[in-house]
Coordinates of N, CA and C in Angstrom, one line a residue:
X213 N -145.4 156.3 -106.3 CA -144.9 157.5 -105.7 C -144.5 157.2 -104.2
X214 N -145.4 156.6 -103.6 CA -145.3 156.2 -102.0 C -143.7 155.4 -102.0
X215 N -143.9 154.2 -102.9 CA -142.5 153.5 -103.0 C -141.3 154.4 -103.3
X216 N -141.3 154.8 -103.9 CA -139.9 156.2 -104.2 C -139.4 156.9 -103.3
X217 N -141.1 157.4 -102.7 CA -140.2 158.5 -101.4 C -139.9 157.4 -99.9
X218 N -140.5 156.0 -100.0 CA -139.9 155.1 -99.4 C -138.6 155.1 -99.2
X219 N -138.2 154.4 -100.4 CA -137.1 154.2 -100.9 C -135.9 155.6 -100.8
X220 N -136.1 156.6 -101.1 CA -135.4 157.4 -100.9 C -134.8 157.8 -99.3
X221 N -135.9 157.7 -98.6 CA -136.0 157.9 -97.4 C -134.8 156.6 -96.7
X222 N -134.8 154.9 -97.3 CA -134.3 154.6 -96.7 C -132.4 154.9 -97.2
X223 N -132.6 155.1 -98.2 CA -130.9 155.5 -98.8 C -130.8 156.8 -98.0
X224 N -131.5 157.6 -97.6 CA -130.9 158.7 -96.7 C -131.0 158.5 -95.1
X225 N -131.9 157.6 -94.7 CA -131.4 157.2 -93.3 C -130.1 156.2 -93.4
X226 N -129.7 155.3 -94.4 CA -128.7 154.7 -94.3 C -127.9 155.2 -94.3
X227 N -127.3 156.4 -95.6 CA -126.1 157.0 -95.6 C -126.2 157.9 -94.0
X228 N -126.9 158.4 -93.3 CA -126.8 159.3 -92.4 C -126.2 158.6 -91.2
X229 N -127.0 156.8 -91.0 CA -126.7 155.9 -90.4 C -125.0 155.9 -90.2
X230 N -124.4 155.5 -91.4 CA -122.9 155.3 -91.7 C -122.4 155.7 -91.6
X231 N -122.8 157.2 -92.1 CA -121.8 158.6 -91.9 C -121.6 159.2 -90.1
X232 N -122.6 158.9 -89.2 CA -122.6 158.7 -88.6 C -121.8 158.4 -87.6
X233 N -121.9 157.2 -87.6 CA -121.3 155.7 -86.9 C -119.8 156.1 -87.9
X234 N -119.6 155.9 -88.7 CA -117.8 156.4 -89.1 C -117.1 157.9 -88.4
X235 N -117.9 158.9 -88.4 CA -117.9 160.2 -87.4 C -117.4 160.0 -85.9
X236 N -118.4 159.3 -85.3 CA -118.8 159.1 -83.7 C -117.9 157.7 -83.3
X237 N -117.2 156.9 -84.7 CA -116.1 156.4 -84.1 C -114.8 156.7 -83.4
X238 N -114.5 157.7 -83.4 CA -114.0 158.8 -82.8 C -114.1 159.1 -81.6
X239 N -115.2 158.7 -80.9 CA -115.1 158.8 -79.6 C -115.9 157.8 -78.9
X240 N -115.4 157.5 -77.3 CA -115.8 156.6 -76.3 C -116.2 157.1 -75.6
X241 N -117.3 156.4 -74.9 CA -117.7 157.1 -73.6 C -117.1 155.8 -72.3
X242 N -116.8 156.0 -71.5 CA -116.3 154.2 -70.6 C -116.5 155.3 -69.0
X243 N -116.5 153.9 -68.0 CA -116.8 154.6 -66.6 C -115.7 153.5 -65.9
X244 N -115.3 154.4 -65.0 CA -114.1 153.4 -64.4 C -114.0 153.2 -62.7
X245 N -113.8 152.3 -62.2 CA -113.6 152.5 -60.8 C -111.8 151.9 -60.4
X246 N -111.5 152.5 -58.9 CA -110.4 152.1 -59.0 C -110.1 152.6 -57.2
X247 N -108.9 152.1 -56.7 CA -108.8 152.4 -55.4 C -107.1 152.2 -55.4
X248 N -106.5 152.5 -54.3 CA -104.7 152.7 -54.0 C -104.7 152.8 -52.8
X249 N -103.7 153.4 -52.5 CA -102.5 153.5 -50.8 C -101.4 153.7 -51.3
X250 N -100.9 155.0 -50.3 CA -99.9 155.6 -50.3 C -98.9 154.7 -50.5
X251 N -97.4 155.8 -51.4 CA -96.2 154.9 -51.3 C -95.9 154.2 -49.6
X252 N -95.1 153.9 -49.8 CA -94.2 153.3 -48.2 C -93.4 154.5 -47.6
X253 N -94.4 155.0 -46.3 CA -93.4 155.7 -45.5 C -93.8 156.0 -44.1
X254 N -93.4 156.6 -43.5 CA -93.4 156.5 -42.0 C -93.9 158.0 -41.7
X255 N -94.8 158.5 -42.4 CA -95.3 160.3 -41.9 C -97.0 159.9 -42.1
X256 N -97.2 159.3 -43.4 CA -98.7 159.5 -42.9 C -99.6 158.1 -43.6
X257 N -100.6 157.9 -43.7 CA -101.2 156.7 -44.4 C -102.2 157.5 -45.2
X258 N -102.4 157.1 -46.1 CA -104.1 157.7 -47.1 C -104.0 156.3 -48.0
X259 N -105.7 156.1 -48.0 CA -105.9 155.1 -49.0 C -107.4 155.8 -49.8
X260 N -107.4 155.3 -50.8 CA -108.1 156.0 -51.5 C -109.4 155.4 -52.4
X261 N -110.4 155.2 -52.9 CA -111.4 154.7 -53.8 C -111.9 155.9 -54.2
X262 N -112.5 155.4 -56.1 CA -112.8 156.6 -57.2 C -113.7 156.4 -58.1
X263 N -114.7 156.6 -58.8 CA -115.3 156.4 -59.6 C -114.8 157.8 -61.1
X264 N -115.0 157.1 -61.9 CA -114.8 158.0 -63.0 C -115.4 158.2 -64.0
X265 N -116.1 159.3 -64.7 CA -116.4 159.1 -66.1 C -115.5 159.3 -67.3
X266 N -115.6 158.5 -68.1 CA -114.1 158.8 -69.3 C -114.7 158.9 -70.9
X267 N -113.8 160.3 -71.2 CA -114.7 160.6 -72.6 C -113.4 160.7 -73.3
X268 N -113.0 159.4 -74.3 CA -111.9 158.9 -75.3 C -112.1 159.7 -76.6
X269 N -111.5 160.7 -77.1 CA -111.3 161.0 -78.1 C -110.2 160.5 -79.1
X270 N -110.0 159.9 -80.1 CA -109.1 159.7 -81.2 C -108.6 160.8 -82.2
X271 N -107.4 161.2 -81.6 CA -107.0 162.1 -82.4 C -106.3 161.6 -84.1
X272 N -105.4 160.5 -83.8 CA -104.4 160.5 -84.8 C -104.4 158.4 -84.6
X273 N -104.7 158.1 -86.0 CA -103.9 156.3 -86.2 C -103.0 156.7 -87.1
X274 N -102.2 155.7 -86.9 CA -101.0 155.0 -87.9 C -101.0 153.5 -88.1
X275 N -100.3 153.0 -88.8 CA -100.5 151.5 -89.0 C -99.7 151.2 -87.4
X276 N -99.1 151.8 -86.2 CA -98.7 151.0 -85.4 C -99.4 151.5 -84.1
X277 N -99.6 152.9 -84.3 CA -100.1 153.3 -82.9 C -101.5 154.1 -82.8
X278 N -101.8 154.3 -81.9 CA -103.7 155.2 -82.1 C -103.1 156.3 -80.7
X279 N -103.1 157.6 -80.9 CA -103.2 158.3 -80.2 C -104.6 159.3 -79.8
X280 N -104.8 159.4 -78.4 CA -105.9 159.5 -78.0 C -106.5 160.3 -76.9
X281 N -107.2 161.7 -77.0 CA -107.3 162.1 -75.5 C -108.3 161.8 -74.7
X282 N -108.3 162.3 -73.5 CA -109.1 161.7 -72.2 C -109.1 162.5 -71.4
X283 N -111.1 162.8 -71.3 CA -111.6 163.5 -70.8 C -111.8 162.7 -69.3
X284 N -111.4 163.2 -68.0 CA -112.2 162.2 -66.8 C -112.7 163.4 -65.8
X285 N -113.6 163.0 -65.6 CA -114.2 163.7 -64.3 C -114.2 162.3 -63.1
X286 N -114.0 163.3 -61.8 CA -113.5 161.8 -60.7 C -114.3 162.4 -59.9
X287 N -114.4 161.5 -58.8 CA -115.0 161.5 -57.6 C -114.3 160.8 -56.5
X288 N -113.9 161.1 -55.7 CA -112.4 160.5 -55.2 C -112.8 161.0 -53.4
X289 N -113.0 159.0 -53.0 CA -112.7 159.5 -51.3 C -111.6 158.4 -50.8
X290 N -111.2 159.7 -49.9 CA -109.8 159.4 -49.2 C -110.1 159.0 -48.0
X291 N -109.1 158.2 -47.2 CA -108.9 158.5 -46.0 C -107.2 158.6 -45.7
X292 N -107.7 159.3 -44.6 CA -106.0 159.9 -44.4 C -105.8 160.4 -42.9
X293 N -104.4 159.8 -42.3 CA -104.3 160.0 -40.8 C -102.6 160.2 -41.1
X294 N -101.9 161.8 -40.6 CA -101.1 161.4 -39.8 C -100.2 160.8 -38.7
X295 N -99.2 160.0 -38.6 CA -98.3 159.1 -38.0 C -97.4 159.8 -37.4
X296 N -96.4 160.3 -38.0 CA -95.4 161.0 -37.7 C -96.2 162.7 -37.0
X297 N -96.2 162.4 -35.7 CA -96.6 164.1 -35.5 C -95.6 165.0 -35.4
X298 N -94.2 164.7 -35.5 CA -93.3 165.8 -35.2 C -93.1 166.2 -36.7
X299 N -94.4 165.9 -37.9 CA -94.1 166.7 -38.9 C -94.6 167.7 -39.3
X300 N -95.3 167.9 -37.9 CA -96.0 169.3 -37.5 C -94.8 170.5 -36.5
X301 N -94.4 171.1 -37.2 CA -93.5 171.6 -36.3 C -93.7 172.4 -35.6
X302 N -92.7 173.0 -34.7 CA -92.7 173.9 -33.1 C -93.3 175.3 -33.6
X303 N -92.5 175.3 -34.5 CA -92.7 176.7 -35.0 C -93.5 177.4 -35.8
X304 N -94.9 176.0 -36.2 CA -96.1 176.2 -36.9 C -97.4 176.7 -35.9
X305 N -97.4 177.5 -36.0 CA -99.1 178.4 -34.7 C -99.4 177.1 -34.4
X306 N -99.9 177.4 -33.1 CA -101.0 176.2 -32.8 C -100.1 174.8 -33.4
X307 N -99.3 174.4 -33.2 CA -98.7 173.2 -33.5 C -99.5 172.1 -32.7
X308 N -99.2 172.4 -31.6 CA -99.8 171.2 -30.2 C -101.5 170.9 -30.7
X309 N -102.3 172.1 -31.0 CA -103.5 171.9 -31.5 C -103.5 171.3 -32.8
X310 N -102.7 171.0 -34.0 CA -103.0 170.9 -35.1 C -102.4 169.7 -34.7
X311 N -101.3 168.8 -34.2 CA -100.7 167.6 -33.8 C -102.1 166.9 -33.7
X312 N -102.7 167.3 -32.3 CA -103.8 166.6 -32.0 C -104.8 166.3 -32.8
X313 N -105.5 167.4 -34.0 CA -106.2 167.6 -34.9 C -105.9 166.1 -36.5
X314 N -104.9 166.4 -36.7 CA -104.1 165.6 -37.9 C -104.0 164.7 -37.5
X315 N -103.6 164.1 -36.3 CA -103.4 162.8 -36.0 C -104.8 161.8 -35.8
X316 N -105.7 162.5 -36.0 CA -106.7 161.5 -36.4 C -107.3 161.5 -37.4
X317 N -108.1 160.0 -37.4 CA -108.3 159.6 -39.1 C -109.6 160.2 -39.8
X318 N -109.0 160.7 -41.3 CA -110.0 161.9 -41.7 C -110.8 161.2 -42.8
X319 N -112.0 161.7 -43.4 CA -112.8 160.9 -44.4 C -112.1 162.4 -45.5
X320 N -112.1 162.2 -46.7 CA -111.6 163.4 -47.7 C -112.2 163.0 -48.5
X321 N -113.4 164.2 -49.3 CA -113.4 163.9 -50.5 C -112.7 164.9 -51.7
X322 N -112.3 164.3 -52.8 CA -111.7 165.5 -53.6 C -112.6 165.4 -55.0
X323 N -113.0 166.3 -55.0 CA -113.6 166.5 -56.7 C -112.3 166.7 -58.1
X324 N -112.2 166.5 -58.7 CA -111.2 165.8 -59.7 C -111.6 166.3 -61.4
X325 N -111.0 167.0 -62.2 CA -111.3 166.8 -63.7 C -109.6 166.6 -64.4
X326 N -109.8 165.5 -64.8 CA -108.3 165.1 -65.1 C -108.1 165.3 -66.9
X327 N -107.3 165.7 -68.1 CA -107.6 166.0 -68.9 C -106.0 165.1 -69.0
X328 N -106.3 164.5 -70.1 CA -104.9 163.0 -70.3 C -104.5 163.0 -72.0
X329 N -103.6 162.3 -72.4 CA -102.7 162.1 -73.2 C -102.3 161.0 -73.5
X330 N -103.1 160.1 -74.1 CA -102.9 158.1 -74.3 C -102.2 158.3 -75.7
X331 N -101.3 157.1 -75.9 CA -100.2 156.5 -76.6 C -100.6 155.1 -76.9
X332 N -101.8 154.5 -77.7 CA -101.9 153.2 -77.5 C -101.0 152.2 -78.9
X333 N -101.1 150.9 -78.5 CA -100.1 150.4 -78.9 C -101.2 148.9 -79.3
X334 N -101.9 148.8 -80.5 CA -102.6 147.2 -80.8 C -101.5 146.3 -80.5
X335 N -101.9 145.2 -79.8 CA -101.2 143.8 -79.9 C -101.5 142.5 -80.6
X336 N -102.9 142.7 -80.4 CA -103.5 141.5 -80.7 C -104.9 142.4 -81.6
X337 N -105.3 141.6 -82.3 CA -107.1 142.5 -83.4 C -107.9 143.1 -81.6
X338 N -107.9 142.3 -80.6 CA -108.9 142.6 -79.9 C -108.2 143.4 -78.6
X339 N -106.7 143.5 -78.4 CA -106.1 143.9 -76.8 C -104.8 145.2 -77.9
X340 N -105.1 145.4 -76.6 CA -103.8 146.6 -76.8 C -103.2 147.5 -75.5
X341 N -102.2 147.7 -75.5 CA -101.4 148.5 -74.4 C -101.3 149.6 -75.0
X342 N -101.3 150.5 -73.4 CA -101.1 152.2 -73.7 C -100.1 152.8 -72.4
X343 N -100.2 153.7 -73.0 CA -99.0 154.9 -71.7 C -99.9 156.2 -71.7
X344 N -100.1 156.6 -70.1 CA -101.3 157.7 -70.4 C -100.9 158.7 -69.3
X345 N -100.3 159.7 -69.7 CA -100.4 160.9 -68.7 C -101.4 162.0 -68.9
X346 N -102.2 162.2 -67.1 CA -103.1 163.0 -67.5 C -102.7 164.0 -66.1
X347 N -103.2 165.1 -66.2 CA -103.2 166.0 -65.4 C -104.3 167.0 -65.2
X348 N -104.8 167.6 -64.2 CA -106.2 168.6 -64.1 C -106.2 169.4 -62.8
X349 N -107.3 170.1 -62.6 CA -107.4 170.8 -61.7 C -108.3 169.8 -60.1
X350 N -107.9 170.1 -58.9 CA -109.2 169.3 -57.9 C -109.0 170.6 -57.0
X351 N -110.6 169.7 -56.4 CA -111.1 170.2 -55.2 C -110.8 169.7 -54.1
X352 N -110.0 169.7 -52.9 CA -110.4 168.8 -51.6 C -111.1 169.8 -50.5
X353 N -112.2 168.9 -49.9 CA -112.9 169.2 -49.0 C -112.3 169.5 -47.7
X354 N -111.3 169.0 -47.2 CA -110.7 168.7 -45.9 C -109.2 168.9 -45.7
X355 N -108.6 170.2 -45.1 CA -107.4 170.3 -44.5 C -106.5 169.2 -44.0
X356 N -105.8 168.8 -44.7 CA -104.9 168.1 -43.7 C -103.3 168.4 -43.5
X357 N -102.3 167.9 -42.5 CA -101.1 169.1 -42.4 C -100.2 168.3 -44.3
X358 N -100.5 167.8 -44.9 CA -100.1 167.7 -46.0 C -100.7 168.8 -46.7
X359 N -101.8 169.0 -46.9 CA -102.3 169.5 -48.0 C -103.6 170.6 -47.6
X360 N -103.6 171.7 -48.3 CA -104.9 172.4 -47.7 C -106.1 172.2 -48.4
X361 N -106.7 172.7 -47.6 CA -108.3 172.3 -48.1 C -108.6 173.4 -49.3
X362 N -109.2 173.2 -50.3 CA -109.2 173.6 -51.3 C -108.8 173.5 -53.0
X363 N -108.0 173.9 -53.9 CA -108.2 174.0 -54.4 C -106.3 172.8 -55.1
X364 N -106.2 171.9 -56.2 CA -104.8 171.7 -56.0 C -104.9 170.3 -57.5
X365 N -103.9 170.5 -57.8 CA -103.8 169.5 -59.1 C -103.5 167.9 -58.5
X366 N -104.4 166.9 -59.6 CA -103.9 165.5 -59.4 C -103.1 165.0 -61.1
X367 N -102.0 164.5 -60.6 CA -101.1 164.3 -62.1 C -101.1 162.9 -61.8
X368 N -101.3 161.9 -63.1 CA -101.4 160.6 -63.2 C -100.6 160.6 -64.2
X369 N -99.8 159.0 -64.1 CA -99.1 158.3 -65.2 C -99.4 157.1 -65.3
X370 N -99.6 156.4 -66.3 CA -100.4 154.8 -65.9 C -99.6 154.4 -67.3
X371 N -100.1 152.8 -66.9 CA -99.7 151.7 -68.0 C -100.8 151.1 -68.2
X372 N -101.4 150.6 -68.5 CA -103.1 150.1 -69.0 C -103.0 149.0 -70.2
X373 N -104.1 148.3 -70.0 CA -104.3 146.8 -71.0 C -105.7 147.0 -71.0
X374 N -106.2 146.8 -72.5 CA -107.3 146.8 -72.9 C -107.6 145.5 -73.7
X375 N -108.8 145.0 -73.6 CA -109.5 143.9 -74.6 C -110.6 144.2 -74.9
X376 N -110.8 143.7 -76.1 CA -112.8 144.0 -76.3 C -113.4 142.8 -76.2
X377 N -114.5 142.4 -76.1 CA -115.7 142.0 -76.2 C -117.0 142.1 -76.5
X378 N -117.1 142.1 -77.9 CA -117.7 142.7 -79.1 C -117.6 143.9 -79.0
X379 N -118.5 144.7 -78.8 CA -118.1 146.4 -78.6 C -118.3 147.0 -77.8
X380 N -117.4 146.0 -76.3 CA -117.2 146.8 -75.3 C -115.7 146.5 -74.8
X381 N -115.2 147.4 -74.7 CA -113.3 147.5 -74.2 C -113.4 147.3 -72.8
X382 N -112.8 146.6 -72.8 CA -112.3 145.7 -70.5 C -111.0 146.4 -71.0
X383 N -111.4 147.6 -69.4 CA -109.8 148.5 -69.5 C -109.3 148.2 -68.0
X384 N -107.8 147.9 -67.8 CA -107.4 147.4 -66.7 C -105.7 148.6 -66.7
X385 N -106.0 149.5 -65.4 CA -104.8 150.5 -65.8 C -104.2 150.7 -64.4
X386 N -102.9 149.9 -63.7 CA -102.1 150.4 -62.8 C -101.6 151.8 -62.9
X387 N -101.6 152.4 -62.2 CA -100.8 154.1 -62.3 C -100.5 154.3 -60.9
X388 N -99.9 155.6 -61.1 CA -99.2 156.4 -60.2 C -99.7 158.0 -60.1
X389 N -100.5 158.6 -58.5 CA -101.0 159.2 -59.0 C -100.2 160.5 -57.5
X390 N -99.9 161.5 -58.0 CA -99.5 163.1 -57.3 C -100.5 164.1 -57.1
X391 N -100.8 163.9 -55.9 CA -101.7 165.2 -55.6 C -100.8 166.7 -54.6
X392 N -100.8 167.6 -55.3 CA -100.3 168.8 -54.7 C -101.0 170.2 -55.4
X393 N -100.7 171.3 -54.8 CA -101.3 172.6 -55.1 C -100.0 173.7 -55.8
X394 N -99.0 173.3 -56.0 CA -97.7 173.8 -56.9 C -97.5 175.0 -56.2
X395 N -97.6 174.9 -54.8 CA -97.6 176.2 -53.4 C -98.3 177.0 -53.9
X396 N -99.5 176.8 -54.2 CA -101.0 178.3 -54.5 C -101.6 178.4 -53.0
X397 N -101.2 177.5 -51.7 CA -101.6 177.7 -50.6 C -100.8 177.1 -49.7
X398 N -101.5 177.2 -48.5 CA -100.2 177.2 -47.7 C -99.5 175.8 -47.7
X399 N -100.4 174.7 -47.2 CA -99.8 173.4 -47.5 C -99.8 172.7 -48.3
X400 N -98.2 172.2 -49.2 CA -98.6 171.8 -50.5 C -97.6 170.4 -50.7
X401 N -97.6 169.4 -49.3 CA -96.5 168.3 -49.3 C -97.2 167.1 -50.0
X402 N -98.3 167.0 -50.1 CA -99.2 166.3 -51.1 C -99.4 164.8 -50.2
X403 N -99.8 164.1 -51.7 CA -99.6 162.6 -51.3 C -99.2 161.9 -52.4
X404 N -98.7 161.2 -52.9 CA -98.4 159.7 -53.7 C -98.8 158.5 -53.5
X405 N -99.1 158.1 -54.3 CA -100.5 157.2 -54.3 C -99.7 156.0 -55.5
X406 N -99.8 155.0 -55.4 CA -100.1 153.6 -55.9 C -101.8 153.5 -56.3
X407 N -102.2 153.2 -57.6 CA -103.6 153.1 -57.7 C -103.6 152.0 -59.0
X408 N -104.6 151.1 -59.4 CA -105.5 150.5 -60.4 C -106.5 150.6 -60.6
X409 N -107.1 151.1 -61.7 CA -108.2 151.4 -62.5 C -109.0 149.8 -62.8
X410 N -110.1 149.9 -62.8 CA -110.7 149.1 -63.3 C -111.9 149.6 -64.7
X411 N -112.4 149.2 -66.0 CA -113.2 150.4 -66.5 C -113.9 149.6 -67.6
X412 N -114.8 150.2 -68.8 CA -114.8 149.8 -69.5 C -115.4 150.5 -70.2
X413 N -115.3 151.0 -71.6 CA -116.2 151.9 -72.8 C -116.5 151.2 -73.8
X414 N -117.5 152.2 -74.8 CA -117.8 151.6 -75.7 C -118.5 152.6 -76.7
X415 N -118.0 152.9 -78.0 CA -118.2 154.1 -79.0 C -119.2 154.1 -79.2
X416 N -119.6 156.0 -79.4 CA -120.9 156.4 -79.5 C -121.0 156.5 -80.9

């Protein structure tokens, strides 16, 4: 009797085992770091460093592509200084005060939940490329004459290369990233950003 309910016990931890792990293939959990600097221009400088948590869900395979969403929550600090002060204008209150204010260099952090849209593409059993647009809501701590402090979207577009290493994915993702508030407040000139991800997950 002891061997039976043994035995039983282990064909129901196994099938639970499987069914499981076939279920929860479905999703990743991965953490990512990554840093940038503004495009090229002559008004202001911001460079940036980020940590991220990333939760990969698998919506849809085909024999050629895996489509996929992505959960990130960020943590994102900036620095950022005005150059150009006459892009504070005459006719903005307190100009002369805000010139002097903006024109020095600011620490910023912004709280970030980015919700994305990946396109991946196998190349090899173990690497594969993707195209990933994500967009979300942030927080920034710190006014600056670009952007107000508060409340304002970051939209990313990236190209990304992945490999595994037994069952962990090395994710390596250049992008492009837009921070603005879609005029919900007063300053909404943003910033553009050059960025690379560095990351890596591995299914629950």
């Amino acid at each position: 009797m002891c061997k039976k309910i043994i035995f039983i016990l282990i064909i129901v931890f196994s099938y639970q085992t499987f069914y499981a792990q076939d279920t929860l293939s479905k999703v990743k959990l991965g953490f990512g770091y990554g840093f940038g600097t503004e495009l090229k221009n002559s008004d202001y400088t911001y460079t940036n460093s980020y940590y991220k948590l990333q939760v990969y869900y698998t919506v849809k395979q085909t024999k050629h592509f895996q489509y996929e969403i992505l959960l990130q929550p960020e943590l994102n600090f900036a620095k950022h200084q005005l150059l150009n002060l006459y892009f504070v204008k005459p006719d903005d209150p307190n100009y002369i005060e805000k010139r002097e204010r903006y024109t020095k260099l600011k620490d910023i952090k912004e709280y970030v939940l980015n919700i994305g849209f990946l396109m991946r593409k196998p190349v090899f059993e173990t690497a594969s490329i993707y195209v990933l647009g994500s967009v979300g809501p942030m927080f920034a701590d710190t006014e600056t004459e670009r952007l107000s402090k508060g409340f304002a979207f970051s939209d990313v577009l990236a190209l990304g290369f992945t490999f595994k290493v037994n069952k962990i994915t090395v994710d390596i993702r250049p992008n492009f990233r837009h921070v603005s508030n879609a005029g919900l407040q007063g300053s909404n000139s943003g910033y553009n950003t050059k960025n690379i991800d560095f990351g890596f997950s591995f299914p629950l």
